[in-house]
XYZ file of C-alpha atoms in Angstrom:
590
model
C 63.679 70.648 111.981
C 65.361 72.031 108.901
C 68.809 73.538 109.405
C 69.649 76.820 107.743
C 72.197 76.040 105.123
C 75.430 77.986 105.678
C 75.696 79.467 102.205
C 78.076 81.991 100.709
C 76.589 84.304 98.156
C 78.765 86.138 95.690
C 78.501 89.510 94.070
C 81.523 90.125 91.899
C 83.407 93.327 92.359
C 86.088 94.616 90.072
C 88.836 92.540 88.668
C 91.176 92.559 91.561
C 94.626 93.107 90.926
C 96.961 90.977 91.074
C 95.551 91.082 87.956
C 96.148 87.734 88.880
C 93.074 87.344 90.819
C 90.462 88.043 88.265
C 87.106 89.289 89.454
C 86.622 89.883 93.137
C 83.449 88.852 94.883
C 81.297 89.726 97.844
C 80.133 86.842 99.944
C 77.181 86.627 102.262
C 77.570 83.815 104.738
C 74.463 82.173 106.187
C 75.209 81.065 109.702
C 73.535 78.102 111.351
C 71.115 80.336 113.197
C 70.153 82.296 110.115
C 72.404 85.287 110.862
C 74.365 86.764 108.011
C 77.829 88.215 107.807
C 79.238 90.067 104.817
C 82.828 89.422 103.788
C 84.888 89.953 100.653
C 86.607 87.301 98.585
C 88.521 87.430 95.318
C 88.833 85.190 92.296
C 92.008 83.187 92.006
C 94.399 82.437 89.238
C 96.258 79.246 88.718
C 98.609 78.256 85.955
C 96.970 74.816 85.709
C 93.372 74.113 84.734
C 91.087 73.275 87.670
C 87.492 72.158 87.879
C 86.683 73.559 91.300
C 86.875 70.078 92.901
C 89.600 68.739 95.132
C 91.117 65.429 94.184
C 88.612 62.649 94.699
C 85.640 64.976 95.181
C 82.351 64.149 93.492
C 79.732 66.476 92.086
C 76.890 67.804 94.260
C 74.292 65.165 93.588
C 76.776 62.291 93.998
C 78.452 63.331 97.253
C 77.851 61.374 100.457
C 78.186 62.593 104.037
C 81.563 60.899 104.439
C 82.853 62.287 101.148
C 81.749 65.759 102.187
C 83.645 65.381 105.460
C 86.751 64.405 103.470
C 86.367 67.577 101.357
C 86.086 69.652 104.523
C 89.123 67.942 106.057
C 91.283 68.547 102.966
C 90.156 72.180 102.792
C 90.979 72.668 106.488
C 94.521 71.490 105.737
C 94.786 73.989 102.869
C 93.477 76.690 105.198
C 96.248 75.994 107.724
C 98.883 76.122 104.957
C 97.451 79.383 103.630
C 97.511 81.019 107.063
C 101.201 80.111 107.299
C 101.784 81.503 103.793
C 100.116 84.788 104.758
C 102.501 85.260 107.687
C 105.503 84.437 105.495
C 104.266 86.822 102.804
C 103.889 89.652 105.332
C 107.528 89.145 106.314
C 108.524 89.158 102.617
C 109.740 85.553 102.805
C 107.695 84.575 99.732
C 108.142 85.624 96.137
C 105.191 86.918 94.171
C 104.977 83.607 92.308
C 104.868 81.647 95.578
C 102.081 83.881 96.862
C 100.092 83.201 93.692
C 100.521 79.447 94.111
C 99.218 79.674 97.683
C 96.302 81.792 96.477
C 95.360 79.261 93.803
C 95.313 76.426 96.342
C 93.023 78.203 98.780
C 90.761 79.283 95.934
C 90.389 75.693 94.713
C 89.652 74.547 98.264
C 86.972 77.208 98.584
C 85.200 76.101 95.385
C 85.367 72.488 96.490
C 83.675 73.207 99.787
C 80.997 75.270 98.071
C 79.940 72.276 96.016
C 78.802 70.290 99.036
C 75.068 69.744 98.305
C 72.274 71.395 100.275
C 70.667 68.066 101.066
C 73.478 67.277 103.508
C 72.768 70.335 105.652
C 70.314 68.788 108.052
C 70.036 68.810 111.809
C 72.009 66.057 113.459
C 75.347 66.177 111.586
C 78.343 68.487 111.837
C 78.671 69.306 108.132
C 76.690 72.539 108.248
C 78.599 73.923 111.218
C 82.011 72.983 109.787
C 81.011 74.286 106.350
C 79.988 77.649 107.728
C 83.123 78.194 109.792
C 85.444 76.919 107.071
C 83.958 79.082 104.320
C 84.314 82.194 106.453
C 87.897 81.281 107.408
C 88.869 80.536 103.799
C 87.464 83.855 102.617
C 89.059 85.812 105.468
C 92.468 84.158 105.054
C 92.468 84.584 101.293
C 91.568 88.250 101.658
C 94.620 88.715 103.857
C 96.816 87.017 101.266
C 95.311 89.089 98.450
C 95.972 92.249 100.454
C 99.677 91.410 100.609
C 99.749 90.556 96.893
C 97.867 93.696 95.956
C 100.167 95.885 98.055
C 103.205 94.259 96.473
C 102.059 94.900 92.901
C 100.522 98.310 93.622
C 103.780 99.466 95.239
C 105.844 98.011 92.392
C 103.883 99.818 89.680
C 104.003 103.090 91.632
C 107.760 102.688 92.086
C 108.167 101.952 88.366
C 106.340 105.175 87.495
C 108.676 107.249 89.667
C 111.784 105.443 88.431
C 110.671 105.839 84.836
C 110.319 109.591 85.230
C 113.737 109.993 86.848
C 115.468 107.715 84.360
C 113.888 109.413 81.343
C 115.035 112.816 82.642
C 118.607 111.598 83.069
C 118.733 109.913 79.682
C 117.309 112.946 77.870
C 119.857 115.205 79.563
C 122.649 112.819 78.639
C 121.413 112.582 75.078
C 121.356 116.345 74.650
C 124.888 116.649 76.038
C 126.276 113.863 73.886
C 124.724 115.325 70.742
C 126.527 118.598 71.464
C 129.804 116.787 72.104
C 129.463 114.756 68.916
C 128.905 117.923 66.894
C 132.339 119.008 68.036
C 134.053 115.646 68.492
C 132.407 113.053 66.213
C 133.793 109.944 67.898
C 132.287 106.619 66.739
C 132.069 105.514 70.362
C 130.051 108.591 71.254
C 127.747 108.011 68.298
C 127.211 104.436 69.464
C 126.460 105.646 72.985
C 124.027 108.227 71.614
C 122.150 105.552 69.674
C 121.997 103.325 72.766
C 120.506 106.123 74.843
C 117.929 106.950 72.169
C 116.920 103.282 71.960
C 116.651 102.894 75.714
C 114.573 106.059 75.982
C 112.092 104.484 73.602
C 112.101 101.252 75.626
C 111.394 102.799 79.048
C 108.859 105.463 78.108
C 105.312 104.998 79.381
C 103.015 103.262 76.909
C 99.269 103.712 77.164
C 96.928 100.762 76.678
C 94.225 102.317 74.545
C 91.246 100.004 75.296
C 91.803 100.116 79.058
C 91.454 103.861 79.547
C 87.924 104.007 78.013
C 86.949 100.996 80.131
C 88.067 102.749 83.305
C 86.185 105.850 82.225
C 82.993 103.840 81.669
C 83.273 102.237 85.083
C 83.765 105.611 86.745
C 80.637 106.830 84.988
C 78.585 103.880 86.200
C 79.866 104.242 89.759
C 78.525 107.792 89.990
C 75.075 106.367 90.850
C 76.327 104.102 93.640
C 76.269 106.728 96.448
C 72.632 107.408 95.545
C 71.855 103.674 95.671
C 73.467 103.443 99.111
C 71.441 106.387 100.386
C 68.215 104.834 99.118
C 69.079 101.475 100.683
C 69.787 103.163 104.028
C 66.585 105.173 103.900
C 64.511 102.068 103.116
C 66.139 100.136 105.954
C 65.413 102.853 108.483
C 61.780 102.742 107.385
C 61.871 98.916 107.685
C 61.082 98.594 103.976
C 63.404 95.614 103.641
C 62.286 94.634 100.138
C 63.222 98.098 98.877
C 66.479 98.026 100.806
C 67.331 94.677 99.230
C 66.508 96.011 95.746
C 68.915 98.947 96.086
C 71.665 96.734 97.487
C 71.331 94.484 94.472
C 71.669 97.514 92.170
C 75.034 98.225 93.787
C 76.063 94.587 93.372
C 75.062 94.530 89.704
C 77.093 97.657 88.927
C 80.121 96.024 90.500
C 79.582 92.751 88.638
C 79.352 94.472 85.256
C 82.466 96.451 86.121
C 84.225 93.168 86.859
C 83.269 91.767 83.459
C 84.401 94.958 81.756
C 87.776 94.870 83.453
C 88.212 91.197 82.626
C 87.685 92.076 78.961
C 90.871 94.164 79.137
C 93.122 91.238 80.076
C 94.431 90.689 76.559
C 95.215 94.355 76.015
C 97.032 94.665 79.339
C 99.237 91.651 78.665
C 99.829 91.973 74.918
C 100.756 95.663 74.576
C 104.552 95.865 74.574
C 106.545 98.392 76.565
C 106.382 100.091 79.933
C 102.695 99.933 80.878
C 103.259 100.527 84.599
C 101.226 103.750 84.573
C 98.176 102.040 83.052
C 98.518 99.096 85.427
C 98.758 101.486 88.361
C 95.561 103.282 87.385
C 93.891 99.931 86.731
C 94.608 98.883 90.318
C 93.837 102.309 91.721
C 90.323 102.268 90.256
C 89.745 98.737 91.453
C 90.567 99.977 94.947
C 87.974 102.710 94.614
C 85.366 100.097 93.790
C 86.492 98.046 96.772
C 85.948 101.161 98.871
C 82.389 101.397 97.593
C 81.905 97.795 98.607
C 83.056 98.663 102.089
C 80.070 100.987 102.430
C 77.840 98.342 100.877
C 79.077 95.647 103.272
C 78.389 97.858 106.258
C 74.876 98.655 105.069
C 74.186 95.017 104.329
C 75.212 93.973 107.850
C 72.916 96.567 109.393
C 69.906 95.734 107.212
C 70.341 91.990 107.710
C 70.431 92.294 111.486
C 67.453 94.646 111.542
C 65.437 92.428 109.186
C 66.166 89.324 111.268
C 65.107 91.159 114.407
C 61.914 92.252 112.629
C 61.233 88.677 111.473
C 60.932 87.625 115.120
C 57.734 89.669 115.348
C 56.066 87.729 112.522
C 53.818 84.757 113.009
C 54.447 81.398 111.351
C 52.148 82.015 108.394
C 53.707 85.383 107.604
C 57.231 83.926 107.780
C 56.414 81.064 105.432
C 54.476 83.331 103.046
C 57.355 85.789 102.807
C 59.883 82.981 102.305
C 57.783 81.564 99.450
C 57.483 85.017 97.883
C 61.248 85.486 97.944
C 61.846 81.959 96.596
C 59.407 82.658 93.745
C 61.277 85.869 92.865
C 64.546 83.945 92.877
C 63.062 81.257 90.653
C 61.990 83.893 88.141
C 65.524 85.297 88.088
C 66.863 81.802 87.482
C 64.452 81.222 84.582
C 65.659 84.441 82.932
C 69.259 83.489 83.700
C 68.827 80.137 81.937
C 67.503 81.900 78.829
C 70.392 84.381 78.762
C 72.896 81.574 79.232
C 71.370 79.732 76.289
C 71.946 82.860 74.175
C 75.582 82.997 75.271
C 75.266 86.048 77.548
C 77.154 84.567 80.482
C 77.737 87.900 82.257
C 74.079 88.870 82.573
C 73.158 85.262 83.273
C 75.659 85.198 86.115
C 74.279 88.460 87.545
C 70.785 86.960 87.711
C 71.989 83.682 89.205
C 73.995 85.619 91.758
C 70.997 87.774 92.662
C 68.946 84.605 93.062
C 71.585 83.298 95.449
C 71.188 86.393 97.600
C 67.415 86.042 97.512
C 67.511 82.375 98.488
C 69.877 83.124 101.340
C 67.506 85.866 102.492
C 64.631 83.370 102.374
C 66.423 81.159 104.884
C 66.175 83.980 107.441
C 62.423 83.449 107.310
C 62.588 79.626 107.471
C 65.399 79.254 110.025
C 64.303 77.037 112.893
C 61.155 75.871 111.158
C 60.431 72.234 110.439
C 59.982 70.942 106.907
C 56.336 70.284 107.666
C 55.885 73.919 108.730
C 57.628 75.223 105.634
C 56.061 72.745 103.298
C 57.970 69.894 101.699
C 57.670 71.287 98.184
C 58.846 74.736 99.304
C 61.757 73.268 101.257
C 62.765 71.065 98.353
C 62.529 73.931 95.874
C 64.631 76.130 98.153
C 67.401 73.512 98.320
C 67.296 72.634 94.613
C 67.410 76.244 93.478
C 70.291 76.978 95.812
C 72.190 73.989 94.449
C 71.593 75.284 90.923
C 72.767 78.810 91.740
C 75.829 77.423 93.549
C 76.689 75.201 90.630
C 76.307 77.910 87.978
C 78.147 80.667 89.810
C 80.953 78.312 90.789
C 81.228 77.076 87.200
C 81.182 80.660 85.881
C 84.119 81.538 88.113
C 86.053 78.361 87.439
C 85.796 78.165 83.656
C 87.932 81.289 83.214
C 90.725 80.074 85.465
C 93.053 79.246 82.585
C 92.398 82.673 81.077
C 93.053 84.250 84.458
C 96.216 82.193 84.820
C 97.479 83.422 81.457
C 96.702 86.958 82.548
C 98.579 86.467 85.808
C 101.643 85.064 84.079
C 101.499 87.808 81.464
C 101.380 90.597 84.040
C 104.084 88.993 86.182
C 106.272 88.697 83.094
C 105.509 92.308 82.133
C 106.519 93.559 85.569
C 109.793 91.633 85.359
C 110.435 93.050 81.887
C 109.767 96.610 83.037
C 112.060 96.103 86.025
C 114.871 94.742 83.849
C 114.476 97.520 81.278
C 114.601 100.212 83.952
C 117.723 98.680 85.480
C 119.441 98.632 82.080
C 118.435 102.257 81.492
C 119.743 103.291 84.903
C 123.073 101.579 84.206
C 123.273 103.263 80.802
C 122.523 106.685 82.296
C 125.304 106.189 84.832
C 127.689 105.099 82.081
C 126.827 108.155 79.995
C 127.440 110.441 82.949
C 130.800 108.752 83.462
C 131.784 109.340 79.837
C 130.543 112.929 79.712
C 132.542 114.019 82.720
C 135.712 113.555 80.656
C 134.541 116.108 78.115
C 134.930 119.733 79.135
C 132.195 122.186 78.281
C 132.942 124.162 75.150
C 135.577 126.805 75.800
C 135.035 130.460 75.179
C 136.350 131.180 71.708
C 140.004 132.227 71.702
C 140.642 131.165 75.296
C 143.993 129.452 75.724
C 144.784 128.052 79.113
C 147.871 126.236 80.259
C 147.322 122.966 82.129
C 147.649 123.513 85.882
C 148.424 121.165 88.734
C 144.668 120.928 89.318
C 144.188 119.653 85.772
C 146.609 116.805 86.420
C 144.793 115.910 89.628
C 141.542 115.267 87.764
C 140.405 111.693 87.111
C 142.558 109.817 84.656
C 141.332 107.795 81.717
C 142.643 104.813 79.846
C 143.090 105.364 76.133
C 143.359 102.152 74.124
C 145.328 101.795 70.929
C 142.167 102.305 68.842
C 141.313 105.541 70.647
C 138.567 104.176 72.892
C 138.400 106.015 76.197
C 137.375 104.456 79.523
C 137.790 105.429 83.204
C 141.128 104.525 84.762
C 141.896 103.993 88.415
C 145.380 103.735 89.795
C 146.502 100.140 89.665
C 144.232 99.102 86.783
C 145.830 96.763 84.268
C 147.124 98.370 81.048
C 147.288 96.226 77.942
C 149.722 96.649 75.116
C 149.058 99.944 73.367
C 147.046 101.385 76.256
C 147.996 104.803 77.562
C 146.914 106.953 80.475
C 145.219 110.192 79.504
C 144.039 113.243 81.411
C 140.683 114.932 81.270
C 142.010 118.441 80.624
C 142.263 120.181 77.250
C 145.675 120.024 75.530
C 146.883 122.990 73.463
C 149.865 123.561 71.213
C 150.730 126.721 69.264
C 153.549 127.290 66.763
C 154.146 131.063 66.964
C 154.814 133.432 64.068
C 157.751 132.507 61.910
C 160.974 134.013 63.174
C 163.099 134.587 60.034
C 166.136 135.662 61.971
C 168.902 137.792 60.531
C 169.383 135.620 57.473
C 165.934 136.396 56.150
C 165.652 139.807 57.744
C 163.877 141.117 54.709
C 160.892 138.829 55.249
C 160.069 140.011 58.761
C 157.623 142.643 57.590
C 156.147 140.665 54.732
C 152.674 139.197 54.965
C 152.450 135.456 54.574
C 150.040 132.617 55.103
C 150.282 128.925 55.777
C 148.646 127.192 52.824
C 149.714 123.636 53.419
C 150.762 121.642 56.484
C 151.057 118.112 57.807
C 151.639 116.490 61.175
C 153.542 113.381 62.131
C 152.038 111.523 65.084
C 152.197 108.284 67.047
C 148.961 106.693 68.391
C 147.043 109.925 68.084
C 143.380 110.763 67.538
C 140.909 113.645 67.628
C 143.230 116.552 66.809
C 141.920 119.972 65.819
C 144.065 122.480 63.898
C 143.749 126.019 62.680
C 145.587 129.310 62.288
C 143.930 130.499 65.506
C 141.922 128.943 68.293
C 138.853 130.694 66.906
C 139.031 128.717 63.678
C 139.609 125.042 64.370
C 138.878 121.968 62.273
C 139.323 118.281 62.953
C 142.057 116.396 61.160
C 139.743 114.143 59.142
C 141.961 111.060 59.153
C 142.475 111.223 62.917
C 138.835 111.223 64.036
C 138.014 108.312 66.327
C 140.595 105.585 66.002
C 144.134 106.434 67.043
C 146.673 106.235 64.203
C 150.384 106.615 63.529
C 151.927 108.367 60.518
C 151.913 111.698 58.671
C 148.590 113.367 57.996
C 147.580 116.492 56.121
C 146.218 119.384 58.132
C 143.157 121.355 56.914
C 144.754 124.823 56.887
C 143.258 127.898 55.232
C 145.016 130.911 56.795
C 144.895 134.551 55.722
C 147.896 136.669 54.767
C 149.252 138.181 57.948
C 152.500 139.284 59.566
C 151.565 137.452 62.766
C 150.769 133.974 61.544
C 150.691 130.853 63.726
C 149.578 127.212 63.673
C 147.292 126.082 66.518
C 146.630 122.492 67.637
C 144.085 121.365 70.230
C 142.938 118.070 71.684
C 139.879 118.396 73.925
C 139.013 114.747 74.346
C 141.124 112.577 76.663
C 142.479 110.648 73.686
C 146.023 109.463 73.154
C 148.444 111.706 71.294
C 152.148 112.079 70.542
C 153.199 114.702 67.973
C 156.735 114.242 66.637
C 156.785 117.069 64.110
C 154.684 119.642 62.260
C 155.596 120.567 58.682
C 154.117 123.769 57.283
C 154.402 125.592 53.944
C 153.618 129.264 53.526
C 153.372 131.823 50.800
C 154.308 135.476 50.722
C 151.804 137.975 49.492
C 149.058 140.353 50.530
């Protein structure tokens, strides 16, 4: 009696995120009694090139029973390790890189088991039973691992989007404030800080990946027909038109497979575009999840139709079962012939779709031949069924495996991009905090003409350290002061030389108008002074902008003739300053 080969059939879904995992796949497992169970499995990525064979494994046609058992034993060991990795990953004991390594191992084990030839699945040995259970367990365990990986990356990209928005808002606010401060107090340090903020704003802003957005749009357009396909498949099943039901299910599968190929074509763009692409990555994953949701409906429908068809098959006589199996095998063979031609032309995507559809058809045919002897089926039919299934297994496995290096590069590129985005955001957050710390030492612009004496409250404000070159930094009590460093306060300092009192000696000048036309100031370690004949008309002392200096410096005075003249000095920044004398010259007139 011929045993039903426990076969997994694949129908690729979208490129599953971890961008790492490449195209995801649906699998239909053929149990030993001909029953079918739908599960989901995803493509792996590995940084090393693999062939889909475990060490020491031979190709299909060369493998013996004992060698197949060794493959199964090695894969069972990988399965146990992967189950342990899943639990560790759930508890956040594994890094993303370690999860990817575990994923690559289980993926390789899965491909190795799949290459066990159909000829070994005969009644009397344990290979078929072990194969069936192991394939299901590998798929189920890997799905659990992929779920953890997907959640990790999906959450990270979503968090990056929120952090980017908050950080950009802070940096823009800081930039606007610093520009205003620089207009009034053009300190070189502030200019440097302004340039740093502008550069970091450019680094953290969201960057779109142009080719990806149209690809997502195309996939959304194609998916619009899927609900209709599902409805038609359900309607056909309820009417027991299982051929029609199968046709509509395959339409759903083909849409998903083409979507997978389209997403894979965006790998280069997603990894090569520089900058913060977290928003594009997030939407990439989000749309993949929508496709996975569609597959959930498909999986459910497939389970129902398979069970109902198998129950219906029981009512058929032997001749009808064999005739239907041969019809399905013939359809699969025709798909394979077309697939070979497309592969020869280099159209691997469409070739894969046809091979994959043939795999589904051949698995369906085993529901009609399960429990029948080879003599009842016909030796040529039985042989053709096995040979075609070996061919579809080999092609689809090869199709998935040959892109593993490309997938690995994609995985490493995305992982590197996520680390870069994380580092850039952290730097931007630190810079924003630094800018806020600097800005708090600069008072908002005063109302013109307002002169306020420093109060006790002013002295209680945070102190700053002013170095010999005028650089200002926060100062906490007990901090070390180097030679030339001074402690400054964050309040505004004012000085005003009132109108000239001529006294009795020059009593005749008291009513004369005069103006200061020339003045100079002698200072020690002083910077950022403003002067004027009133607090409404202030100008910076050019030679004292930025770096603190010692010596005598000319003051930019241009007063009007008045009987109430004065010389005003102001220092708004918390810079150092000691004024030893002010020398002014005035003229009579007016």
